[in-house]
Amino acid sequence: MADFDLVIRGGTVATAADTTNCDVGIKDGAVAALGRQLGAGLREIDARGKLVLPGGIDSHCHIEQRSSAGVICADDFYSGTVAAAFGGTTTVIPFAAQHRGQSLRQVVEDYHAAAQPKAVIDYAFHLIISDPTEQVLGQELPALIRDGYTSFKVYMTYDLLQLDDHQLLDILALARREGALVMVHAENYDMIRWLTARLLESGRTAPRYHAVSHARLAEGEATHRAISLAQLLDVPILLVHVSAPEAIEEIRSAQTKGLKIYGETCPQYLFLTAEDIARPGLEGAKYCCSPPPRDQAGQEAVWAGLKNGTFQVFSSDHAPYRFDASGKLPHGEHTTFKAVANGVPGIELRLPLLFSEGVGRGRLDLNAFVALTATNHAKLYGLYPRKGTIAVGSDADIAIWDPGRETIVSAAMLHDNVGYTPYEGRHLHGWPVTVLSRGRVVVEDGALVAGRGSGAFLPCALSEFAKPAGIAVPELAYAAGHGAPLV
Ligand code: DUC
Ligand code: ZN
Ligand code: ZN
């Protein structure tokens, strides 16, 4: 009689806290035991010389999403989750994106209908709120939060998504009341709009001007303002896809004051620069995303933020568009930088890039790597300890890495549906060779083993990280002393 369904033997097991050499016993989809010389499993995997890590959680990716400009992502829930799994990720949290005029509840149902028959790994959803009507804020959103959609993204820029400060305050107040976490895309709308108009009217239409219009100061200013709005109401927020040193400084400074301000960054801000967007012709469109990659000093600031704890999460912001009229270039060769679909792919390479350049080059230790790519995502979004760690009782979502495996990146080896990668030709050390989701093998020996629709939806709990810090601003405390609290 076997004691376990599966035993992973003799690997180096690392969590966000510890690194040990032990076996992992798995039963009924969960980790059942950690120890030396565990009893037999129905199946055994020899992990000697390998790293046994929690499967990655990608808490910022766009899958089967229609952009506000009407462009559909290249990846559906099958290709998106297959690509994620091949890169060592076992949970994704994409967006159920509301467009103006839409019912949020209907949007969520539509995304479920798309994901359920296709996803090969587990998934949750964030919401995108672009139309905070009374109906949405008064009824739909509170009910959805209780149903397990406990985080939502808001935009300070984009014609069809942008919310003004008054609307943002309404949403932050709601998040505080309900215990949800707000994710903020922080760029100054009018600075970008003004610069874009000046650039276009003077004939500067090439992709390189995308990086000019999305100036560092636009990101820094909006980050400061988002933090001030959150501070006014004492509500935690997460600044997503942070790229500019000015924004990193704002986040760091808020954190040192004890505010619960969190930061996320992404591979494109470590491995690309605005020079990539300036490649000849329309080639630079492949690298256009918002905010854009900056310069080498900016990359170093992002590395420093990962090392010193300014950033809690490292996500892909996989926003997959093909390099043709269906995606990146809606007007073909006449596409101006303003019309280029915004976003870069990265769901499969997120972990291998950070492992190779972070752990491999001694910039991050293995435990920090696990925290940044899995554990902190689970904690922020109410999935911990079910997801994001290897502990008795946790789902057996595990990636077994060969730390010595060498790979030269090419679009052809990837499993997304994009057709190009911004990381073409990079040499990487280390790759996840076997990937398990709830104890089932999903990827093994370079092959997909899981079937379509075998991933499950994960309702998210309210997160400790979304609770107010308890630092009230004097004016609100004064008002509360003279009647009902304002928030
Ligand atoms: N925001 C994102 O979150 N992803 C891609 C582009 C953008 O503006
Ligand atoms: Zn964004
Ligand atoms: Zn995004």
CSV table of C-alpha atoms and ligand atoms in Angstrom, one decimal:
chain,number,residue,atom,x,y,z
A,1,MET,CA,0.0,0.0,0.0
A,2,ALA,CA,1.4,3.4,-1.0
A,3,ASP,CA,1.3,6.2,1.6
A,4,PHE,CA,1.0,8.9,-1.0
A,5,ASP,CA,-0.3,9.5,-4.5
A,6,LEU,CA,3.0,11.1,-5.4
A,7,VAL,CA,6.4,11.6,-3.7
A,8,ILE,CA,8.9,14.1,-4.9
A,9,ARG,CA,12.2,12.7,-3.6
A,10,GLY,CA,15.4,14.4,-2.5
A,11,GLY,CA,15.0,17.8,-4.0
A,12,THR,CA,15.9,21.2,-2.5
A,13,VAL,CA,12.6,22.6,-1.3
A,14,ALA,CA,12.4,26.3,-1.1
A,15,THR,CA,9.6,28.5,0.2
A,16,ALA,CA,9.6,32.2,0.9
A,17,ALA,CA,11.0,31.5,4.4
A,18,ASP,CA,13.2,28.4,4.2
A,19,THR,CA,15.3,26.1,2.0
A,20,THR,CA,15.6,22.5,3.0
A,21,ASN,CA,16.5,19.2,1.5
A,22,CYS,CA,13.5,16.8,1.9
A,23,ASP,CA,10.8,14.8,0.2
A,24,VAL,CA,7.3,16.1,-0.5
A,25,GLY,CA,4.5,13.6,-0.1
A,26,ILE,CA,1.3,14.4,-2.0
A,27,LYS,CA,-2.2,13.0,-1.4
A,28,ASP,CA,-5.6,14.1,-2.8
A,29,GLY,CA,-4.1,17.1,-4.5
A,30,ALA,CA,-2.5,18.6,-1.4
A,31,VAL,CA,0.9,18.4,0.3
A,32,ALA,CA,0.5,15.7,3.0
A,33,ALA,CA,4.0,15.5,4.4
A,34,LEU,CA,7.5,17.0,4.2
A,35,GLY,CA,10.3,14.9,5.5
A,36,ARG,CA,13.2,12.6,4.9
A,37,GLN,CA,12.7,9.1,3.6
A,38,LEU,CA,8.9,9.4,3.4
A,39,GLY,CA,6.9,6.2,2.7
A,40,ALA,CA,6.2,5.1,-0.9
A,41,GLY,CA,4.1,7.0,-3.4
A,42,LEU,CA,2.0,5.5,-6.2
A,43,ARG,CA,4.3,7.6,-8.3
A,44,GLU,CA,7.7,9.0,-7.5
A,45,ILE,CA,9.7,11.8,-9.0
A,46,ASP,CA,13.5,11.8,-8.4
A,47,ALA,CA,14.3,15.5,-7.8
A,48,ARG,CA,17.9,15.1,-6.7
A,49,GLY,CA,19.9,18.1,-8.0
A,50,LYS,CA,16.7,19.9,-8.7
A,51,LEU,CA,14.8,22.8,-6.9
A,52,VAL,CA,11.3,22.1,-5.7
A,53,LEU,CA,9.5,25.5,-5.6
A,54,PRO,CA,5.9,26.6,-5.2
A,55,GLY,CA,4.3,27.1,-8.6
A,56,GLY,CA,4.3,30.7,-9.6
A,57,ILE,CA,1.3,32.9,-9.3
A,58,ASP,CA,0.9,35.5,-12.1
A,59,SER,CA,-1.4,38.1,-10.6
A,60,HIS,CA,-1.3,40.5,-13.5
A,61,CYS,CA,-2.0,39.1,-16.9
A,62,HIS,CA,-4.6,39.8,-19.6
A,63,ILE,CA,-6.2,36.7,-21.2
A,64,GLU,CA,-9.0,36.7,-23.7
A,65,GLN,CA,-9.6,40.3,-22.8
A,66,ARG,CA,-11.0,42.9,-25.2
A,67,SER,CA,-9.2,46.2,-24.8
A,68,SER,CA,-11.0,49.5,-24.4
A,69,ALA,CA,-10.0,50.2,-28.0
A,70,GLY,CA,-11.7,46.9,-29.1
A,71,VAL,CA,-8.6,44.8,-29.7
A,72,ILE,CA,-8.8,41.2,-28.5
A,73,CYS,CA,-5.8,39.5,-26.9
A,74,ALA,CA,-4.0,36.9,-28.9
A,75,ASP,CA,-4.2,34.4,-26.0
A,76,ASP,CA,-7.4,32.7,-24.9
A,77,PHE,CA,-7.7,30.8,-21.7
A,78,TYR,CA,-6.2,27.7,-23.2
A,79,SER,CA,-3.0,29.1,-24.8
A,80,GLY,CA,-2.6,31.6,-22.0
A,81,THR,CA,-2.7,29.0,-19.2
A,82,VAL,CA,-0.7,26.5,-21.2
A,83,ALA,CA,2.1,29.1,-21.7
A,84,ALA,CA,1.9,30.0,-18.0
A,85,ALA,CA,2.3,26.3,-17.0
A,86,PHE,CA,5.3,25.7,-19.3
A,87,GLY,CA,7.0,28.7,-17.5
A,88,GLY,CA,6.4,27.3,-14.0
A,89,THR,CA,3.2,29.2,-13.1
A,90,THR,CA,0.3,27.3,-11.6
A,91,THR,CA,-2.2,30.1,-10.8
A,92,VAL,CA,-3.2,33.1,-12.9
A,93,ILE,CA,-5.3,36.1,-11.9
A,94,PRO,CA,-6.3,37.8,-15.1
A,95,PHE,CA,-9.0,40.5,-15.3
A,96,ALA,CA,-12.7,40.5,-15.9
A,97,ALA,CA,-12.7,43.9,-17.6
A,98,GLN,CA,-15.8,46.1,-17.5
A,99,HIS,CA,-16.3,48.5,-20.4
A,100,ARG,CA,-18.5,51.6,-19.9
A,101,GLY,CA,-22.1,50.8,-19.9
A,102,GLN,CA,-21.6,47.1,-19.0
A,103,SER,CA,-23.0,45.3,-15.9
A,104,LEU,CA,-20.1,44.1,-13.8
A,105,ARG,CA,-21.9,40.9,-12.9
A,106,GLN,CA,-22.5,40.1,-16.6
A,107,VAL,CA,-18.8,40.8,-17.4
A,108,VAL,CA,-17.8,38.3,-14.7
A,109,GLU,CA,-20.1,35.6,-16.1
A,110,ASP,CA,-18.7,36.2,-19.6
A,111,TYR,CA,-15.1,35.7,-18.4
A,112,HIS,CA,-16.2,32.5,-16.5
A,113,ALA,CA,-17.8,31.1,-19.6
A,114,ALA,CA,-14.5,31.8,-21.5
A,115,ALA,CA,-12.2,30.3,-18.8
A,116,GLN,CA,-14.0,27.3,-17.5
A,117,PRO,CA,-13.8,25.0,-20.6
A,118,LYS,CA,-10.2,26.0,-21.4
A,119,ALA,CA,-7.9,26.8,-18.4
A,120,VAL,CA,-5.4,24.1,-17.6
A,121,ILE,CA,-4.3,25.6,-14.3
A,122,ASP,CA,-6.3,27.3,-11.5
A,123,TYR,CA,-7.4,30.9,-11.9
A,124,ALA,CA,-9.1,33.8,-10.0
A,125,PHE,CA,-10.2,37.1,-11.4
A,126,HIS,CA,-9.6,40.7,-10.6
A,127,LEU,CA,-12.2,43.2,-11.8
A,128,ILE,CA,-11.5,46.3,-13.9
A,129,ILE,CA,-13.9,49.1,-13.0
A,130,SER,CA,-14.3,51.7,-15.8
A,131,ASP,CA,-17.9,52.7,-15.1
A,132,PRO,CA,-18.5,53.3,-11.3
A,133,THR,CA,-22.2,54.0,-11.5
A,134,GLU,CA,-24.4,54.0,-8.5
A,135,GLN,CA,-25.6,50.5,-9.5
A,136,VAL,CA,-22.1,49.2,-9.8
A,137,LEU,CA,-20.8,50.7,-6.5
A,138,GLY,CA,-24.0,50.3,-4.5
A,139,GLN,CA,-24.9,46.8,-5.5
A,140,GLU,CA,-22.8,44.9,-8.0
A,141,LEU,CA,-19.3,45.4,-6.6
A,142,PRO,CA,-20.1,44.7,-2.9
A,143,ALA,CA,-21.9,41.5,-3.9
A,144,LEU,CA,-19.0,40.4,-6.2
A,145,ILE,CA,-16.5,41.1,-3.4
A,146,ARG,CA,-18.4,38.7,-1.2
A,147,ASP,CA,-18.4,36.1,-4.0
A,148,GLY,CA,-14.6,36.0,-4.1
A,149,TYR,CA,-13.6,38.9,-6.5
A,150,THR,CA,-11.8,40.8,-3.8
A,151,SER,CA,-9.5,43.0,-5.9
A,152,PHE,CA,-10.0,45.4,-8.7
A,153,LYS,CA,-8.0,47.6,-11.0
A,154,VAL,CA,-8.7,51.3,-11.7
A,155,TYR,CA,-7.1,53.5,-14.3
A,156,MET,CA,-5.9,57.1,-14.0
A,157,THR,CA,-5.3,57.3,-17.7
A,158,TYR,CA,-6.8,56.1,-21.1
A,159,ASP,CA,-9.7,57.8,-22.8
A,160,LEU,CA,-12.2,55.0,-22.1
A,161,LEU,CA,-11.0,53.9,-18.7
A,162,GLN,CA,-9.7,56.9,-16.9
A,163,LEU,CA,-11.4,57.8,-13.6
A,164,ASP,CA,-11.2,61.2,-12.0
A,165,ASP,CA,-10.0,61.7,-8.4
A,166,HIS,CA,-13.6,62.0,-7.1
A,167,GLN,CA,-14.5,58.7,-8.7
A,168,LEU,CA,-11.3,57.1,-7.3
A,169,LEU,CA,-12.1,58.3,-3.8
A,170,ASP,CA,-15.6,56.7,-4.1
A,171,ILE,CA,-14.0,53.4,-5.1
A,172,LEU,CA,-11.3,53.6,-2.4
A,173,ALA,CA,-14.0,54.3,0.2
A,174,LEU,CA,-15.9,51.3,-0.9
A,175,ALA,CA,-12.8,49.1,-0.9
A,176,ARG,CA,-12.1,50.2,2.7
A,177,ARG,CA,-15.7,49.4,3.8
A,178,GLU,CA,-15.6,46.0,2.1
A,179,GLY,CA,-12.0,45.0,2.7
A,180,ALA,CA,-11.1,44.7,-0.9
A,181,LEU,CA,-7.7,45.6,-2.5
A,182,VAL,CA,-7.5,48.4,-5.2
A,183,MET,CA,-4.9,48.1,-7.9
A,184,VAL,CA,-4.0,51.4,-9.5
A,185,HIS,CA,-2.6,52.1,-13.0
A,186,ALA,CA,-1.0,55.4,-12.2
A,187,GLU,CA,-0.1,57.7,-15.1
A,188,ASN,CA,-1.2,61.4,-15.5
A,189,TYR,CA,-3.9,61.3,-18.2
A,190,ASP,CA,-3.7,65.0,-19.2
A,191,MET,CA,0.1,65.0,-19.4
A,192,ILE,CA,0.0,62.0,-21.7
A,193,ARG,CA,-2.9,63.4,-23.8
A,194,TRP,CA,-1.2,66.8,-24.2
A,195,LEU,CA,2.2,65.3,-25.1
A,196,THR,CA,0.5,62.9,-27.5
A,197,ALA,CA,-1.4,65.7,-29.3
A,198,ARG,CA,1.8,67.8,-29.7
A,199,LEU,CA,3.8,64.8,-31.0
A,200,LEU,CA,1.1,63.8,-33.5
A,201,GLU,CA,0.5,67.3,-34.9
A,202,SER,CA,4.2,67.7,-35.5
A,203,GLY,CA,4.4,64.5,-37.4
A,204,ARG,CA,6.1,62.4,-34.8
A,205,THR,CA,4.1,59.2,-35.1
A,206,ALA,CA,6.7,56.4,-34.8
A,207,PRO,CA,6.5,54.0,-31.9
A,208,ARG,CA,9.5,55.6,-30.2
A,209,TYR,CA,7.2,58.6,-29.3
A,210,HIS,CA,5.1,56.3,-27.1
A,211,ALA,CA,7.9,56.4,-24.5
A,212,VAL,CA,8.1,60.2,-24.9
A,213,SER,CA,4.3,60.7,-24.3
A,214,HIS,CA,4.2,58.4,-21.3
A,215,ALA,CA,6.8,60.5,-19.5
A,216,ARG,CA,8.4,59.4,-16.3
A,217,LEU,CA,6.9,62.5,-14.6
A,218,ALA,CA,3.4,61.4,-15.6
A,219,GLU,CA,4.0,58.2,-13.7
A,220,GLY,CA,5.6,59.9,-10.8
A,221,GLU,CA,2.9,62.5,-10.4
A,222,ALA,CA,0.0,60.0,-10.7
A,223,THR,CA,1.7,57.7,-8.2
A,224,HIS,CA,2.0,60.5,-5.7
A,225,ARG,CA,-1.6,61.4,-6.2
A,226,ALA,CA,-2.9,57.9,-5.9
A,227,ILE,CA,-1.0,57.5,-2.7
A,228,SER,CA,-2.4,60.8,-1.3
A,229,LEU,CA,-5.9,59.7,-2.2
A,230,ALA,CA,-5.4,56.4,-0.4
A,231,GLN,CA,-3.7,58.1,2.5
A,232,LEU,CA,-6.7,60.5,2.9
A,233,LEU,CA,-9.0,57.5,3.5
A,234,ASP,CA,-6.4,55.2,5.2
A,235,VAL,CA,-6.9,52.4,2.6
A,236,PRO,CA,-4.2,50.2,1.2
A,237,ILE,CA,-3.5,50.2,-2.5
A,238,LEU,CA,-1.2,48.4,-4.9
A,239,LEU,CA,0.6,50.4,-7.6
A,240,VAL,CA,0.8,48.0,-10.6
A,241,HIS,CA,3.4,47.7,-13.3
A,242,VAL,CA,5.7,50.3,-11.8
A,243,SER,CA,8.5,51.5,-14.1
A,244,ALA,CA,9.8,55.0,-13.3
A,245,PRO,CA,12.4,55.8,-10.6
A,246,GLU,CA,10.1,58.7,-9.6
A,247,ALA,CA,7.3,56.3,-8.9
A,248,ILE,CA,9.5,53.9,-7.0
A,249,GLU,CA,10.6,56.7,-4.8
A,250,GLU,CA,7.0,57.7,-4.1
A,251,ILE,CA,6.1,54.2,-3.1
A,252,ARG,CA,9.2,53.8,-0.9
A,253,SER,CA,8.7,57.0,0.8
A,254,ALA,CA,5.0,56.1,1.6
A,255,GLN,CA,6.1,52.8,3.0
A,256,THR,CA,8.7,54.3,5.3
A,257,LYS,CA,5.8,56.4,6.7
A,258,GLY,CA,4.0,53.2,7.6
A,259,LEU,CA,1.4,53.5,4.9
A,260,LYS,CA,0.1,50.2,3.4
A,261,ILE,CA,1.2,51.0,-0.1
A,262,TYR,CA,2.3,48.0,-2.2
A,263,GLY,CA,4.2,47.9,-5.4
A,264,GLU,CA,4.3,45.5,-8.4
A,265,THR,CA,6.8,45.4,-11.2
A,266,CYS,CA,7.3,43.3,-14.3
A,267,PRO,CA,10.0,41.7,-16.5
A,268,GLN,CA,9.8,44.5,-19.2
A,269,TYR,CA,11.1,47.0,-16.7
A,270,LEU,CA,14.2,44.9,-15.9
A,271,PHE,CA,15.0,43.6,-19.3
A,272,LEU,CA,13.8,46.2,-21.9
A,273,THR,CA,14.5,49.9,-22.3
A,274,ALA,CA,13.0,52.8,-24.3
A,275,GLU,CA,15.7,52.0,-26.9
A,276,ASP,CA,13.8,48.9,-27.8
A,277,ILE,CA,10.7,51.0,-28.5
A,278,ALA,CA,13.0,53.1,-30.8
A,279,ARG,CA,13.9,50.2,-33.0
A,280,PRO,CA,13.5,51.0,-36.7
A,281,GLY,CA,10.2,51.2,-38.6
A,282,LEU,CA,7.3,49.7,-36.7
A,283,GLU,CA,9.5,47.1,-35.0
A,284,GLY,CA,9.5,49.2,-31.9
A,285,ALA,CA,5.7,48.6,-31.6
A,286,LYS,CA,6.5,45.1,-30.3
A,287,TYR,CA,7.9,46.7,-27.1
A,288,CYS,CA,5.2,49.4,-26.5
A,289,CYS,CA,3.5,49.0,-23.2
A,290,SER,CA,2.3,51.4,-20.6
A,291,PRO,CA,4.0,52.6,-18.6
A,292,PRO,CA,7.0,52.1,-21.0
A,293,PRO,CA,10.4,50.6,-20.2
A,294,ARG,CA,12.8,53.5,-19.3
A,295,ASP,CA,16.6,53.4,-19.4
A,296,GLN,CA,19.4,51.4,-17.8
A,297,ALA,CA,19.4,53.6,-14.6
A,298,GLY,CA,15.6,52.9,-14.5
A,299,GLN,CA,16.3,49.1,-14.7
A,300,GLU,CA,18.7,49.4,-11.8
A,301,ALA,CA,16.1,51.3,-9.7
A,302,VAL,CA,13.7,48.4,-10.4
A,303,TRP,CA,16.3,45.8,-9.3
A,304,ALA,CA,16.9,47.8,-6.2
A,305,GLY,CA,13.2,48.0,-5.4
A,306,LEU,CA,12.9,44.2,-5.8
A,307,LYS,CA,15.9,43.7,-3.4
A,308,ASN,CA,14.9,46.2,-0.7
A,309,GLY,CA,11.2,45.2,-0.5
A,310,THR,CA,9.6,48.2,-2.2
A,311,PHE,CA,8.0,45.7,-4.6
A,312,GLN,CA,6.0,42.8,-3.1
A,313,VAL,CA,5.1,41.2,-6.4
A,314,PHE,CA,6.7,40.5,-9.7
A,315,SER,CA,4.0,39.8,-12.4
A,316,SER,CA,4.1,39.5,-16.1
A,317,ASP,CA,1.5,42.0,-17.2
A,318,HIS,CA,1.2,39.6,-20.1
A,319,ALA,CA,-0.8,41.7,-22.6
A,320,PRO,CA,-0.5,39.6,-25.8
A,321,TYR,CA,-1.1,41.1,-29.2
A,322,ARG,CA,0.0,39.8,-32.5
A,323,PHE,CA,2.3,42.0,-34.6
A,324,ASP,CA,-0.3,42.6,-37.3
A,325,ALA,CA,-3.6,44.4,-37.9
A,326,SER,CA,-5.5,42.0,-35.5
A,327,GLY,CA,-3.3,43.3,-32.6
A,328,LYS,CA,-0.4,45.7,-32.4
A,329,LEU,CA,-0.9,47.5,-35.7
A,330,PRO,CA,-4.7,48.2,-36.2
A,331,HIS,CA,-3.9,50.5,-39.1
A,332,GLY,CA,-1.1,48.4,-40.6
A,333,GLU,CA,1.9,50.4,-41.7
A,334,HIS,CA,0.0,53.6,-41.0
A,335,THR,CA,-0.4,52.9,-37.3
A,336,THR,CA,0.7,55.8,-35.1
A,337,PHE,CA,2.2,55.3,-31.7
A,338,LYS,CA,-1.1,56.3,-30.1
A,339,ALA,CA,-3.0,53.5,-31.9
A,340,VAL,CA,-0.4,50.7,-31.2
A,341,ALA,CA,-2.0,48.1,-28.9
A,342,ASN,CA,-0.4,48.5,-25.5
A,343,GLY,CA,1.3,45.6,-23.9
A,344,VAL,CA,4.0,42.9,-24.2
A,345,PRO,CA,3.8,39.1,-23.7
A,346,GLY,CA,5.7,37.5,-20.8
A,347,ILE,CA,3.5,34.9,-19.1
A,348,GLU,CA,5.9,32.0,-19.9
A,349,LEU,CA,9.2,33.8,-19.4
A,350,ARG,CA,8.4,35.7,-16.2
A,351,LEU,CA,9.9,33.2,-13.9
A,352,PRO,CA,12.8,31.9,-16.1
A,353,LEU,CA,14.0,35.5,-16.7
A,354,LEU,CA,13.9,36.5,-13.0
A,355,PHE,CA,15.5,33.2,-12.0
A,356,SER,CA,18.3,33.4,-14.5
A,357,GLU,CA,19.1,37.1,-14.0
A,358,GLY,CA,18.1,37.5,-10.4
A,359,VAL,CA,18.9,34.2,-8.6
A,360,GLY,CA,21.6,33.1,-11.1
A,361,ARG,CA,23.5,36.4,-10.9
A,362,GLY,CA,23.2,36.7,-7.1
A,363,ARG,CA,20.8,39.7,-7.1
A,364,LEU,CA,18.1,37.8,-5.3
A,365,ASP,CA,18.2,34.7,-3.1
A,366,LEU,CA,15.9,31.8,-3.8
A,367,ASN,CA,13.5,32.7,-0.9
A,368,ALA,CA,13.1,36.2,-2.2
A,369,PHE,CA,12.4,34.8,-5.7
A,370,VAL,CA,9.7,32.5,-4.3
A,371,ALA,CA,8.2,35.4,-2.3
A,372,LEU,CA,8.1,37.8,-5.3
A,373,THR,CA,6.8,35.3,-7.8
A,374,ALA,CA,4.3,33.2,-5.7
A,375,THR,CA,3.9,33.7,-1.9
A,376,ASN,CA,3.3,37.4,-1.8
A,377,HIS,CA,0.7,37.2,-4.6
A,378,ALA,CA,-1.3,34.6,-2.6
A,379,LYS,CA,-1.1,36.7,0.5
A,380,LEU,CA,-2.1,40.0,-1.2
A,381,TYR,CA,-5.1,38.5,-3.0
A,382,GLY,CA,-6.5,36.1,-0.3
A,383,LEU,CA,-5.3,32.8,-1.7
A,384,TYR,CA,-2.7,32.0,1.1
A,385,PRO,CA,-1.9,29.4,2.4
A,386,ARG,CA,-3.9,27.3,-0.1
A,387,LYS,CA,-1.6,28.7,-2.8
A,388,GLY,CA,1.9,30.2,-2.9
A,389,THR,CA,3.8,27.9,-0.6
A,390,ILE,CA,4.8,24.2,0.0
A,391,ALA,CA,3.4,23.4,3.4
A,392,VAL,CA,1.3,20.5,4.8
A,393,GLY,CA,-2.3,21.2,3.7
A,394,SER,CA,-1.5,23.5,0.8
A,395,ASP,CA,-2.5,22.6,-2.7
A,396,ALA,CA,0.4,20.7,-4.4
A,397,ASP,CA,1.1,23.4,-6.9
A,398,ILE,CA,4.8,22.8,-7.5
A,399,ALA,CA,7.4,23.5,-10.1
A,400,ILE,CA,10.5,21.4,-10.2
A,401,TRP,CA,13.4,23.4,-11.6
A,402,ASP,CA,16.6,22.2,-13.3
A,403,PRO,CA,18.8,25.1,-12.2
A,404,GLY,CA,21.5,24.3,-14.7
A,405,ARG,CA,19.4,24.0,-17.8
A,406,GLU,CA,20.4,26.4,-20.5
A,407,THR,CA,17.9,27.9,-22.9
A,408,ILE,CA,18.2,30.4,-25.8
A,409,VAL,CA,14.8,32.1,-26.0
A,410,SER,CA,12.9,32.0,-29.2
A,411,ALA,CA,9.3,32.7,-30.1
A,412,ALA,CA,9.1,29.3,-31.6
A,413,MET,CA,9.7,27.5,-28.3
A,414,LEU,CA,7.0,29.4,-26.4
A,415,HIS,CA,3.4,28.3,-26.1
A,416,ASP,CA,1.5,31.6,-26.3
A,417,ASN,CA,-0.2,32.7,-29.5
A,418,VAL,CA,1.7,35.9,-30.0
A,419,GLY,CA,4.2,35.0,-32.6
A,420,TYR,CA,7.1,37.1,-31.3
A,421,THR,CA,8.9,37.6,-27.9
A,422,PRO,CA,10.6,40.7,-26.8
A,423,TYR,CA,13.2,38.5,-25.2
A,424,GLU,CA,14.3,36.7,-28.5
A,425,GLY,CA,17.9,35.3,-28.3
A,426,ARG,CA,18.4,35.7,-24.5
A,427,HIS,CA,20.5,33.1,-22.8
A,428,LEU,CA,18.8,31.8,-19.7
A,429,HIS,CA,20.0,29.4,-17.0
A,430,GLY,CA,17.4,27.4,-15.1
A,431,TRP,CA,14.0,26.2,-16.3
A,432,PRO,CA,11.0,24.5,-14.6
A,433,VAL,CA,11.0,21.0,-16.1
A,434,THR,CA,8.0,19.4,-14.2
A,435,VAL,CA,5.0,21.3,-13.1
A,436,LEU,CA,2.2,20.1,-10.9
A,437,SER,CA,-1.2,21.6,-10.3
A,438,ARG,CA,-3.1,20.2,-7.3
A,439,GLY,CA,-0.9,17.2,-7.5
A,440,ARG,CA,-1.6,16.4,-11.1
A,441,VAL,CA,1.3,16.6,-13.5
A,442,VAL,CA,0.6,19.4,-16.0
A,443,VAL,CA,3.9,19.7,-17.8
A,444,GLU,CA,6.6,17.0,-18.0
A,445,ASP,CA,9.5,16.4,-20.4
A,446,GLY,CA,8.6,19.4,-22.5
A,447,ALA,CA,5.0,18.1,-23.0
A,448,LEU,CA,1.6,19.2,-21.8
A,449,VAL,CA,-0.1,16.5,-19.9
A,450,ALA,CA,-3.2,18.4,-18.6
A,451,GLY,CA,-6.5,18.6,-20.4
A,452,ARG,CA,-8.5,21.6,-21.4
A,453,GLY,CA,-10.7,22.8,-18.6
A,454,SER,CA,-8.8,21.0,-15.9
A,455,GLY,CA,-8.1,24.2,-14.0
A,456,ALA,CA,-10.5,25.4,-11.4
A,457,PHE,CA,-11.8,28.8,-10.4
A,458,LEU,CA,-10.5,30.1,-7.0
A,459,PRO,CA,-12.7,32.5,-5.1
A,460,CYS,CA,-10.4,34.9,-3.2
A,461,ALA,CA,-10.8,35.7,0.5
A,462,LEU,CA,-10.4,39.2,1.9
A,463,SER,CA,-6.7,39.8,2.5
A,464,GLU,CA,-5.0,41.0,5.7
A,465,PHE,CA,-3.0,43.3,3.4
A,466,ALA,CA,-6.1,45.2,2.4
A,467,LYS,CA,-6.9,46.2,6.0
A,468,PRO,CA,-6.4,49.8,6.9
A,469,ALA,CA,-3.1,50.7,8.6
A,470,GLY,CA,-4.9,52.7,11.3
A,471,ILE,CA,-3.2,56.0,10.4
A,472,ALA,CA,-6.1,58.4,10.1
A,473,VAL,CA,-5.5,61.9,8.7
A,474,PRO,CA,-6.3,64.6,11.3
A,475,GLU,CA,-9.2,66.2,9.4
A,476,LEU,CA,-11.1,62.9,9.1
A,477,ALA,CA,-10.4,62.1,12.7
A,478,TYR,CA,-11.8,65.6,13.6
A,479,ALA,CA,-14.9,65.1,11.5
A,480,ALA,CA,-15.5,61.7,13.0
A,481,GLY,CA,-15.4,63.3,16.5
A,482,HIS,CA,-18.4,65.4,15.4
A,483,GLY,CA,-20.8,62.9,14.0
A,484,ALA,CA,-20.7,59.7,11.9
A,485,PRO,CA,-17.4,58.8,10.3
A,486,LEU,CA,-17.0,60.0,6.7
A,487,VAL,CA,-15.6,56.7,5.5
B,1,DUC,N1,-2.0,48.4,-18.5
B,1,DUC,C1,-1.9,47.2,-18.2
B,1,DUC,O1,-2.2,46.8,-17.1
B,1,DUC,N2,-1.4,46.3,-19.1
B,1,DUC,C2,-1.1,46.6,-20.4
B,1,DUC,C3,-1.2,48.0,-20.8
B,1,DUC,C4,-1.7,48.9,-19.7
B,1,DUC,O2,-1.9,50.1,-19.9
B,2,ZN,ZN,-2.3,49.1,-16.5
B,3,ZN,ZN,-1.9,44.9,-17.4
